[in-house]
Coordinates of C-alpha atoms and ligand atoms in Angstrom, one line a residue:
X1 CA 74.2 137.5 2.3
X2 CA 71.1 137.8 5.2
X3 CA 69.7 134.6 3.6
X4 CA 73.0 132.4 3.7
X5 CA 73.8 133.5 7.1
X6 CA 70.1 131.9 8.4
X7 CA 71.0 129.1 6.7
X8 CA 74.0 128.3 8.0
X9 CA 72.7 129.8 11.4
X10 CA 69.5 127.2 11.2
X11 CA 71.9 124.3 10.1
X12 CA 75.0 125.7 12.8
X13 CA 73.3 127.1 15.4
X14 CA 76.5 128.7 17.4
X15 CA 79.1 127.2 15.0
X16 CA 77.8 129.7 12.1
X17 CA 80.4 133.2 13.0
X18 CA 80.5 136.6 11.5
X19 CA 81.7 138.0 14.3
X20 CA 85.3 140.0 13.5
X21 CA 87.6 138.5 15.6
X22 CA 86.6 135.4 14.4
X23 CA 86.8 136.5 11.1
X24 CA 90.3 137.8 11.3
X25 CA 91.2 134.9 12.8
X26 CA 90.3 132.5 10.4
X27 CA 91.7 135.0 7.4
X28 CA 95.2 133.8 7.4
X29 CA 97.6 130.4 8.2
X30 CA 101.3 131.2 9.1
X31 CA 102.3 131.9 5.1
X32 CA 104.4 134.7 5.1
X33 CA 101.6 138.4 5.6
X34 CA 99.1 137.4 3.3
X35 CA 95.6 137.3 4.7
X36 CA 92.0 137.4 2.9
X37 CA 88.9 138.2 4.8
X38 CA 86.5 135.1 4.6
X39 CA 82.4 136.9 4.8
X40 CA 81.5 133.7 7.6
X41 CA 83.4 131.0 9.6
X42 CA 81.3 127.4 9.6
X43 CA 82.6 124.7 11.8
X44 CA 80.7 121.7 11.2
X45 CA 80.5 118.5 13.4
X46 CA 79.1 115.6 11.0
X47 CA 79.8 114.7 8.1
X48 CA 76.0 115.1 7.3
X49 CA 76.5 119.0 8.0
X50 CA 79.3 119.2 5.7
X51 CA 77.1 117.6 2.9
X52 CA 74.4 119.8 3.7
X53 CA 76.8 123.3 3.5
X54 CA 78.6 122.5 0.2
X55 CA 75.3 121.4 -1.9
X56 CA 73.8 124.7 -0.9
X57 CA 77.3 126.6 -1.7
X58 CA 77.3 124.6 -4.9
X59 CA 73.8 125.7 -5.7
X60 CA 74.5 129.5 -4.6
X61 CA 78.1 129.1 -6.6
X62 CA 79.7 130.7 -2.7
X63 CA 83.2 130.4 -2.6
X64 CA 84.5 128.1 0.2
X65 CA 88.1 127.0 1.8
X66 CA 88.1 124.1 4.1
X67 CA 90.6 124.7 6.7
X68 CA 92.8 122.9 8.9
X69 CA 94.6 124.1 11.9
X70 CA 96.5 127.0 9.4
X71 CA 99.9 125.7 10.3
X72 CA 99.8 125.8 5.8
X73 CA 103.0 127.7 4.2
X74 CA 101.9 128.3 1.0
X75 CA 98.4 130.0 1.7
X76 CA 96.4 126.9 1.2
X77 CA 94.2 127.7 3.7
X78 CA 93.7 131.3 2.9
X79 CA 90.0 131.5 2.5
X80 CA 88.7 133.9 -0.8
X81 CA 87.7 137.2 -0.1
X82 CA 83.9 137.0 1.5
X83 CA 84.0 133.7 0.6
X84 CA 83.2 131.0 3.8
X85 CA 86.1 129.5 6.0
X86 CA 85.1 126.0 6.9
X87 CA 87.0 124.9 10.1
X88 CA 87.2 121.3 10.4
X89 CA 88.2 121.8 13.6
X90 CA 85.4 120.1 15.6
X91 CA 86.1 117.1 14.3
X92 CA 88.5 115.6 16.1
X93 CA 87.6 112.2 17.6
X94 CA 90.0 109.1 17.0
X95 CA 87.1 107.0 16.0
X96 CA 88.7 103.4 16.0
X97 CA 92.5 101.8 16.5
X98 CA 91.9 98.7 14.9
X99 CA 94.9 96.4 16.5
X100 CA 94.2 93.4 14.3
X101 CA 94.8 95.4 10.7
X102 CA 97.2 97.9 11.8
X103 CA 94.7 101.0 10.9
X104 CA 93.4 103.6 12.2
X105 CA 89.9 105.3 11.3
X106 CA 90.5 109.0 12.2
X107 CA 88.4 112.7 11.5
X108 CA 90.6 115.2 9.5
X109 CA 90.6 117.8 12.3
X110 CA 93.0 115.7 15.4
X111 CA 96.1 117.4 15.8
X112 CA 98.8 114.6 13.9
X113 CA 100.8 114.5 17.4
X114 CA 97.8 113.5 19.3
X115 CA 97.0 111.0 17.0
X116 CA 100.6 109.6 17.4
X117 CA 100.2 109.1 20.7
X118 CA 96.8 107.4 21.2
X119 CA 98.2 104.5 18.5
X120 CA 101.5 104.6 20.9
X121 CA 99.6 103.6 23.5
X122 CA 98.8 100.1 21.7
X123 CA 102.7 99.8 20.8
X124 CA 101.5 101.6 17.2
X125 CA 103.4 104.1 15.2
X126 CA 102.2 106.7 12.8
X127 CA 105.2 108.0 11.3
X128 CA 105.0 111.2 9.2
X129 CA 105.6 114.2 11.5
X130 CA 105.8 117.7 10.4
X131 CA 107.9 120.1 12.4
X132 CA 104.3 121.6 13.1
X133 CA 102.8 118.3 14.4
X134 CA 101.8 119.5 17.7
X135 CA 99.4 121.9 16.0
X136 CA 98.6 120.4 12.6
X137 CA 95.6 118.3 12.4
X138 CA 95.9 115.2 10.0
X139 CA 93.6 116.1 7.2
X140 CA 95.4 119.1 6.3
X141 CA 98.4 116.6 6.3
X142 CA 96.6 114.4 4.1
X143 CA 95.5 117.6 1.8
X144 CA 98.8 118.9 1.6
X145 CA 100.3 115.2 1.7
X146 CA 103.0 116.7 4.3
X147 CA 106.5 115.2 5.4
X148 CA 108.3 115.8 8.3
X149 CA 112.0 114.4 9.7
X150 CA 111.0 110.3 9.3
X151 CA 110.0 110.7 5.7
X152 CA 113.7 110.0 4.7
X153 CA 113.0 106.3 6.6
X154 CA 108.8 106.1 6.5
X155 CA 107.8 107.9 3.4
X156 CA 105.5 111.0 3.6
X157 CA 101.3 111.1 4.2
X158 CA 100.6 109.4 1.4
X159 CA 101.9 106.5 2.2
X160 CA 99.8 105.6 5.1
X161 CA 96.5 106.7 3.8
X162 CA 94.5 103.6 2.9
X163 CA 91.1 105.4 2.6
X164 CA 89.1 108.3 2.3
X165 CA 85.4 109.5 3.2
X166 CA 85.2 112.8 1.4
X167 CA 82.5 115.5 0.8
X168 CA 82.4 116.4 -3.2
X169 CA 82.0 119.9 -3.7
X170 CA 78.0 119.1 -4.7
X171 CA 77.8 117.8 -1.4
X172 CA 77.8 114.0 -2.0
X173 CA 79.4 112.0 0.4
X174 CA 81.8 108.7 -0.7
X175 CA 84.5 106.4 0.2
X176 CA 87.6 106.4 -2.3
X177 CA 88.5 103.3 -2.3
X178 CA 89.1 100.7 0.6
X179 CA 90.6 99.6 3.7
X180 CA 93.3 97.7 2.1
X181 CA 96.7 97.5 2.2
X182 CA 97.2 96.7 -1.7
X183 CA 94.1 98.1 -4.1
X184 CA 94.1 97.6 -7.8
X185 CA 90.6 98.5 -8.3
X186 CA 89.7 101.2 -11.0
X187 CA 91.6 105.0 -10.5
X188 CA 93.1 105.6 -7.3
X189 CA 90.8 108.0 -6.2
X190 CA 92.5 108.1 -2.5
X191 CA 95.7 109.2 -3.8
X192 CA 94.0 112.3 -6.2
X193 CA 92.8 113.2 -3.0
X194 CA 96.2 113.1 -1.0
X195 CA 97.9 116.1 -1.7
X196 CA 94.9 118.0 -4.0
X197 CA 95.0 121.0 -1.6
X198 CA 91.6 121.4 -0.9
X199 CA 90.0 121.7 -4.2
X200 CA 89.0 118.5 -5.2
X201 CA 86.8 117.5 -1.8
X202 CA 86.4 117.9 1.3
X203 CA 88.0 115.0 3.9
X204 CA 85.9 113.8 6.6
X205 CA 87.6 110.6 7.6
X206 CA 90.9 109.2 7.3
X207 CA 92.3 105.6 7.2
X208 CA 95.7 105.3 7.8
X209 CA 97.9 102.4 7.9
X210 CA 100.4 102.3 10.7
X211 CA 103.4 100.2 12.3
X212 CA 105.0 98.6 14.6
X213 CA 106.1 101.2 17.0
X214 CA 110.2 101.2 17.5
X215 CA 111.2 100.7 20.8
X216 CA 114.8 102.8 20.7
X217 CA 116.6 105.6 19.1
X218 CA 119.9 107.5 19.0
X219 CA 120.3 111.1 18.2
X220 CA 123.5 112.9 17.4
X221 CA 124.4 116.8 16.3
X222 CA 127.1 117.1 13.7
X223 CA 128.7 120.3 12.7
X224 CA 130.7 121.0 10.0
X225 CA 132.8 123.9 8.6
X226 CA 131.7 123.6 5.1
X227 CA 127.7 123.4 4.3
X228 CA 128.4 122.4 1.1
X229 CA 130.4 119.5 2.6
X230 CA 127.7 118.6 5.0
X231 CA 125.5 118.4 2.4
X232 CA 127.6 116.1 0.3
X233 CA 127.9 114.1 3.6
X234 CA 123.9 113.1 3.2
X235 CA 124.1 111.6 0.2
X236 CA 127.5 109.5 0.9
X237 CA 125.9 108.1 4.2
X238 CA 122.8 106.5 2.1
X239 CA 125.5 105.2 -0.6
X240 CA 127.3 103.8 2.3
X241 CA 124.1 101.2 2.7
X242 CA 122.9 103.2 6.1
X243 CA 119.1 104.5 6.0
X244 CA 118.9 106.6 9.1
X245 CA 115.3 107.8 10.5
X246 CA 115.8 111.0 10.0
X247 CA 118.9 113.3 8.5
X248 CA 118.6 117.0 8.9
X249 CA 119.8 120.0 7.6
X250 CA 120.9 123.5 9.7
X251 CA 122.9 126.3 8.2
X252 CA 124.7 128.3 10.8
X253 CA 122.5 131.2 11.0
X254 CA 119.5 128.4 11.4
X255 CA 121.1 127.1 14.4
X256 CA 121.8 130.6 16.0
X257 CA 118.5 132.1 15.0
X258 CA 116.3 129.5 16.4
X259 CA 118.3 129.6 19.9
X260 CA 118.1 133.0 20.0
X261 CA 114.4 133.2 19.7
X262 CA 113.9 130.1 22.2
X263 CA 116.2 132.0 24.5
X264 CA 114.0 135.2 24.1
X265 CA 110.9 133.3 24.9
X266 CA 112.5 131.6 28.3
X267 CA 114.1 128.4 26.8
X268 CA 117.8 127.9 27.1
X269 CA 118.9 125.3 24.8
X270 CA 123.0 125.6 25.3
X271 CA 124.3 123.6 22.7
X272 CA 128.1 125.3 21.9
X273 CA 128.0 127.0 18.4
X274 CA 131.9 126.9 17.4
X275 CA 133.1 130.1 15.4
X276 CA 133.9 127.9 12.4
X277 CA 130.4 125.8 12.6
X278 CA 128.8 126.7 9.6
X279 CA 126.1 123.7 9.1
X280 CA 125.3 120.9 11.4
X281 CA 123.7 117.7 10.8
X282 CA 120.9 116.7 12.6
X283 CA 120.9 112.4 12.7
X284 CA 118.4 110.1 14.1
X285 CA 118.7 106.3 14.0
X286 CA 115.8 104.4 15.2
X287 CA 114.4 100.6 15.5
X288 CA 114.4 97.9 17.7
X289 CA 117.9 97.0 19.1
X290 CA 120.0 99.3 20.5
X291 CA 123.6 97.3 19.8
X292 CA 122.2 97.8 16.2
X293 CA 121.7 101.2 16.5
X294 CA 125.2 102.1 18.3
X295 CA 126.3 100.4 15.3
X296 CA 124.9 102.6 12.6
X297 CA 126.0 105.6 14.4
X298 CA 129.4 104.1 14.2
X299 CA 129.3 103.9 10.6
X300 CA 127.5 107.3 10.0
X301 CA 130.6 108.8 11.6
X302 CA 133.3 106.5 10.0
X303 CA 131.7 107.4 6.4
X304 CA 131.9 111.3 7.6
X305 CA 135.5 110.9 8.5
X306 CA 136.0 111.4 4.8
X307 CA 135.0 115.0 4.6
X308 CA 137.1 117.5 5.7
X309 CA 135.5 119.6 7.3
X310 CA 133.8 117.5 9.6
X311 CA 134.4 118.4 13.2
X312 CA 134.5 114.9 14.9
X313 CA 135.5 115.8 18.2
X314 CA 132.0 118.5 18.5
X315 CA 129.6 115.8 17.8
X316 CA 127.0 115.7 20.1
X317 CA 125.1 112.8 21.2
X318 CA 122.1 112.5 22.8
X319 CA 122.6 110.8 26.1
X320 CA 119.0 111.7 27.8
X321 CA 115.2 111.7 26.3
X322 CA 115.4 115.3 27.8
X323 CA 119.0 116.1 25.2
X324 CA 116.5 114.7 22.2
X325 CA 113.9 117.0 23.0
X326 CA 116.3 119.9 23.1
X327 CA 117.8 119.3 19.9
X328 CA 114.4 118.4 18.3
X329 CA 112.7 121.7 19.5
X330 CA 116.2 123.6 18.1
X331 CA 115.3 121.7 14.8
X332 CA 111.5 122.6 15.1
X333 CA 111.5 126.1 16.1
X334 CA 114.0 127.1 12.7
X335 CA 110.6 128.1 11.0
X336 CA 109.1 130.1 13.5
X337 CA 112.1 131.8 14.9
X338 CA 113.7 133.0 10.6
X339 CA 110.2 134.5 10.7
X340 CA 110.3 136.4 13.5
X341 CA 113.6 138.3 12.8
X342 CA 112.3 139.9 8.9
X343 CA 109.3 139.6 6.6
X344 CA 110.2 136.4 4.7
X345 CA 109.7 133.8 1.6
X346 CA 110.2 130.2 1.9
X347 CA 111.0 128.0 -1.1
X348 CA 110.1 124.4 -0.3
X349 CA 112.7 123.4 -3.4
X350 CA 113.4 119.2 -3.2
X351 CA 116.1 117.9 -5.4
X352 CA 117.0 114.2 -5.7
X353 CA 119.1 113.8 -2.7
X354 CA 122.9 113.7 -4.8
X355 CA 121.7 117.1 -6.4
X356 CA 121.7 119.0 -2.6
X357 CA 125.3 120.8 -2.3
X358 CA 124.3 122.0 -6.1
X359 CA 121.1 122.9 -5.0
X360 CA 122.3 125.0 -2.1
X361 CA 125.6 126.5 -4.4
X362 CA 123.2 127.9 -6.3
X363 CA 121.1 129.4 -3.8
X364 CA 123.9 131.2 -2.5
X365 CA 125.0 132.2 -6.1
X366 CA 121.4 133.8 -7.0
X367 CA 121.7 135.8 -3.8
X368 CA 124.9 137.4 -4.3
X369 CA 123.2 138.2 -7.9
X370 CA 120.2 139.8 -6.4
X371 CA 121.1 141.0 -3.3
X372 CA 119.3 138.8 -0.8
X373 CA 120.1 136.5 2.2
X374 CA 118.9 133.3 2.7
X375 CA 118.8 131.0 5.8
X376 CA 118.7 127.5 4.2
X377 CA 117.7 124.0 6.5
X378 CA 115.6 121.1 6.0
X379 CA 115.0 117.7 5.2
X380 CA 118.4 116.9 3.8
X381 CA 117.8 113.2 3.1
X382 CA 115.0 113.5 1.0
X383 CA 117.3 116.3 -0.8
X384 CA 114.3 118.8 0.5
X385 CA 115.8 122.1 1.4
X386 CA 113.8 124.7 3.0
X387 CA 115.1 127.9 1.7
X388 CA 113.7 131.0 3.4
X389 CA 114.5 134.3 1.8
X390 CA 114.7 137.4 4.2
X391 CA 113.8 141.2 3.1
X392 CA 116.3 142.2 5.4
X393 CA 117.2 145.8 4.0
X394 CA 115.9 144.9 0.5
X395 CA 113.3 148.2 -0.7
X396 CA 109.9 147.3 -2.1
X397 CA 111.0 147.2 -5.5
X398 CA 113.6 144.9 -5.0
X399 CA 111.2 142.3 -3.0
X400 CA 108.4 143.1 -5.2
X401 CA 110.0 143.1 -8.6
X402 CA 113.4 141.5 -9.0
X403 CA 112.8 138.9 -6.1
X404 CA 109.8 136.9 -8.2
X405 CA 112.6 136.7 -11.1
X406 CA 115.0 135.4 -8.5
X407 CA 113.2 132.5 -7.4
X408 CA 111.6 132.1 -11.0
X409 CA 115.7 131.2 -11.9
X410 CA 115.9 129.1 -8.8
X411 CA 112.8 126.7 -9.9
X412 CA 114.1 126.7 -13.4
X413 CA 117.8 125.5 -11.6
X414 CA 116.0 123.3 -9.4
X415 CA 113.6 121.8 -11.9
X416 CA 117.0 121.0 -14.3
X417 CA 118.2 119.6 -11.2
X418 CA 115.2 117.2 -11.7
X419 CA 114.3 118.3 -8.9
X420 CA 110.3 120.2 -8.2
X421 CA 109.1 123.4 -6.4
X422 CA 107.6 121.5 -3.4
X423 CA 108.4 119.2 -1.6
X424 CA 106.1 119.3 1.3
X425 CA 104.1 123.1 1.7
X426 CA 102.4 122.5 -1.3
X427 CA 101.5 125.2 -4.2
X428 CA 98.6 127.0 -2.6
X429 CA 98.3 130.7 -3.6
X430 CA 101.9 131.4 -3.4
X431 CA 103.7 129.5 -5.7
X432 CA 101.3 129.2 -8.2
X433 CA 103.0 131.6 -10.9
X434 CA 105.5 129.1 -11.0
X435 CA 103.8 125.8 -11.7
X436 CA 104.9 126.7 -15.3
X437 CA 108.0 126.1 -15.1
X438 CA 107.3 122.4 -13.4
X439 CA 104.7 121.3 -16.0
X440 CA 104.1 122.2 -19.4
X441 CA 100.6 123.0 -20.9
X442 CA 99.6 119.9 -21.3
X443 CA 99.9 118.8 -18.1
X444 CA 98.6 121.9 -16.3
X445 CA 95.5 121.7 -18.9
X446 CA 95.1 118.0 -17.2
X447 CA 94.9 119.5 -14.1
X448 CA 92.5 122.1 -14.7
X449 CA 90.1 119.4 -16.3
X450 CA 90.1 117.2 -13.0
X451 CA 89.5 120.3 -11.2
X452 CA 86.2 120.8 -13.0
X453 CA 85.0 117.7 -13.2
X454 CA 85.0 117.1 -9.2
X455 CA 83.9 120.9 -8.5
X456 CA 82.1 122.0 -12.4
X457 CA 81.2 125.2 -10.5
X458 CA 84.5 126.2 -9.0
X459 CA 83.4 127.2 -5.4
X460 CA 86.1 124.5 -3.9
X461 CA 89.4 126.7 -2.6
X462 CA 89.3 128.4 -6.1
X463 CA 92.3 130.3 -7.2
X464 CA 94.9 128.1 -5.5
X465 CA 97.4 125.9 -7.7
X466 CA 96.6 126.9 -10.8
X467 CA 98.4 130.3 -12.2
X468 CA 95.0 132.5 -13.0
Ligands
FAD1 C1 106.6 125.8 12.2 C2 106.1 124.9 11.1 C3 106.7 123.8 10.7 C4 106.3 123.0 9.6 N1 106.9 121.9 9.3 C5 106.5 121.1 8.3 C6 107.1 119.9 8.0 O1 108.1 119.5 8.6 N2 106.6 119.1 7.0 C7 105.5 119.5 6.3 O2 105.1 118.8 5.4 N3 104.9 120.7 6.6 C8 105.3 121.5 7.6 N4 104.7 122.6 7.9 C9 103.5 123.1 7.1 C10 102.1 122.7 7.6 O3 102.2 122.4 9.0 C11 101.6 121.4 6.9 O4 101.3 121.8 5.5 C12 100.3 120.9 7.5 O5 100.0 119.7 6.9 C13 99.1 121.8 7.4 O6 98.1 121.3 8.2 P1 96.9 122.2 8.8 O7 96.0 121.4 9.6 O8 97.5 123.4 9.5 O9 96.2 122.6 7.4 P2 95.9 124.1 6.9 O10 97.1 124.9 6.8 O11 94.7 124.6 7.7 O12 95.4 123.7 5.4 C14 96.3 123.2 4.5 C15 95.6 122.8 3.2 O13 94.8 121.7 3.5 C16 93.4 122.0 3.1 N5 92.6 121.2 4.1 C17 92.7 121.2 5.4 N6 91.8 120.4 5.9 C18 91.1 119.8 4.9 C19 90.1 118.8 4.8 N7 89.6 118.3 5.9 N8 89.7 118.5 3.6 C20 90.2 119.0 2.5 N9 91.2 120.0 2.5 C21 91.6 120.3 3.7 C22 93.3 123.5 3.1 O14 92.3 123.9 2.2 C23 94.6 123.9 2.7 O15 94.7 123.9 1.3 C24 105.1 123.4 8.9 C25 104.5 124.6 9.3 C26 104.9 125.4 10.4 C27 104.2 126.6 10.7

């Protein structure tokens, strides 16, 4: 150990810690209470240093986890046990806009909601936004090819990377592919990249493609008395030929939770909550006309006449930027404030969009059958429901022992859905034991074999993905 840490301490200087705080700090990201002790915390600055630290873990065989700004929710960034934490956090510059092509050359560790707004300022738009953007950085959006609200409109991170640089886990140094908006040239190496979690490379610059930045948007809040109704709703206003820029999802308890907690912590966000509320839709239009836009509203809400249980005289609209950012930080803060009330689980189950109200029946059904409750919101439009499962009252056994089964039946219902287990979080250390029931053998075997032939000596974020 006394030899590595010189190295890394020669190479580092300051940026080489074993000191405990940081240690603890860098031994967990916000999945559920699971934290591993890493036995040193590198943050490098170049590219050249990154090179330089994974050829000598290669040739040591030393486990190491890049890590982003451990916003992960499936323990992606959960570093191995005295194996090295590499924070990618020191490199954070925007290195180039480039106005002519649309692109912009970025290092993995700027936080995605600065980046948004440095390509704002040329009239530029870089869509995908995870709830978490304010503290994300983009390359562990690009490792964990993350969504967000607009990916019902814009598509997720993967469609806006054009080009990687990565470090292999020998420490060579390549581009991917190029900075072009169409590439058939050999493999698409960028994509295998996008999404691989960490253990394929390590990103040290991003080119992403961007657009046009919209110049308007309208917001409303829908509730509903049925959630299986509101859900039902999603799918009938994409049929009706409307493709709005972002359509989400908030079961009752979502709603009350998350202003209860902004409440506690000094925000008052006073948006009525009627008795018989039970799921709201959260609707953004955006684009460049706002006659246009009034218009879509108009026919979101004519095609949601239809339901029943649709409360037309509560919508809420929007009418300031100051009522957006209220109802997007009610959205936003669902995550943080479920986990706050119990020890949790989150399922990140996506469906194809039709497949939702089934989806969420089912979830409902399984906790009646095991005894659990569930707080249920997300990305509706993409048919991506964020199910987080509270231990509440439940004993040990129960959340140790029959819970795993629980969700095990979930996948399998989700999965004959045609639907997957994530959507967005990724598989990480935490859902691993389930990839089974996505794949079969074959495919997992594929996996495994593209695993060894970027990293032959496994020291890359081993033990995530794969069931061990
Ligand atoms: C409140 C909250 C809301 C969220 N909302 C959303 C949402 O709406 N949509 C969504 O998709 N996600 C969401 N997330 C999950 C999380 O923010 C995303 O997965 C995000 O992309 C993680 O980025 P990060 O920088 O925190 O990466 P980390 O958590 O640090 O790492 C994630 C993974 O990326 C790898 N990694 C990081 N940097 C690199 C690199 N440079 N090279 C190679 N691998 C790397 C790590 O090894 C790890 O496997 C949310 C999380 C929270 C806490």
């Amino acid at each position: 150990m006394e030899n590595h840490v010189s190295f890394f301490s020669e190479l580092l200087g300051q940026y080489c810690y074993t000191d405990r705080i940081t240690i603890e700090t860098y031994s967990h990201d916000q999945t559920e209470d699971i934290s591993q002790l890493p036995f040193m915390v590198l943050k490098p600055k170049t590219v050249e240093e990154v090179s330089k630290i994974l050829a000598y873990c290669h040739q040591h065989n030393l486990a190491i986890t890049p890590i982003g700004a451990r916003t992960g929710l499936s323990g992606g960034a959960i570093p191995n046990q005295n194996g090295i934490a590499l924070s990618m956090e020191r490199m954070n510059n925007v290195i180039e806009i480039d106005e002519k092509n649309h692109q912009v050359t970025v290092e993995p560790g700027v936080i995605t909601e600065v980046l948004q707004d440095k390509v704002k300022e040329y009239g530029l738009f870089y869509p995908p936004d995870p709830a978490s953007k304010g503290s994300c950085f983009i390359g562990g959006n690009v490792a964990e090819n993350s969504g967000g609200p607009k990916a019902v409109k814009y598509g997720v991170t993967k469609d806006y990377v054009l080009n990687l640089q990565v470090v292999l886990p020998n420490g060579h140094a390549m581009w991917t592919g190029a900075n072009v908006l169409k590439n058939a040239t050999g493999y698409n190496l960028t994509q295998l990249i996008v999404g691989s979690e960490g253990t394929l490379a390590v990103i040290t610059k991003i080119v992403l493609k961007l657009l046009p930045l919209p110049t308007c948007d309208l917001l409303i809040l829908v509730p509903f008395r049925s959630v299986i109704q509101a859900c039902q709703a999603v799918s009938e206003i994409y049929q009706n030929g409307i493709i709005p820029s972002a359509c989400e999802l908030m079961e009752r308890e979502a709603m009350i939770c998350s202003q209860e907690y902004l409440q506690k912590n000094g925000v008052e966000v006073p948006i009525p909550i009627q008795k018989h509320h039970q799921a709201h839709l959260l609707i953004e239009v955006d684009g460049f006309k706002n006659e246009a836009l009034m218009d879509d509203i108009n026919n979101i809400l004519s095609v949601l006449e239809k339901f029943d249980s649709f409360d037309a005289n509560d919508v809420l609209f929007a009418a300031t930027e100051e009522d957006k950012k209220q109802l997007w930080m009610l959205r936003r803060t669902v995550g943080h404030a479920v986990k706050s009330i119990s020890v949790y689980k989150e399922e990140d189950t996506v469906v194809p969009r039709y497949a939702l109200p089934d989806l969420l029946k089912k979830v409902k059904e399984l906790g009646d059958k095991y005894a659990f409750r569930s707080i249920c919101y997300g990305h509706a439009g993409d048919g991506n429901l964020h199910v987080n499962i509270l231990k509440d009252t439940m004993n040990d056994r129960q959340w140790n022992e029959q819970l795993p089964i629980a969700i095990r039946e979930l996948f399998s219902e989700v999965v004959k859905l045609k639907g997957t287990l994530s959507g967005e979080h990724g598989i990480g250390l935490v859902q691993k034991q389930y990839m089974d029931i996505a794949f079969d053998q074959v495919s997992i075997q594929l996996m495994k074999q593209i695993k060894k032939v970027f990293d032959p000596n496994n020291i890359l974020n081993a033990g995530k993905i794969f069931p061990s």
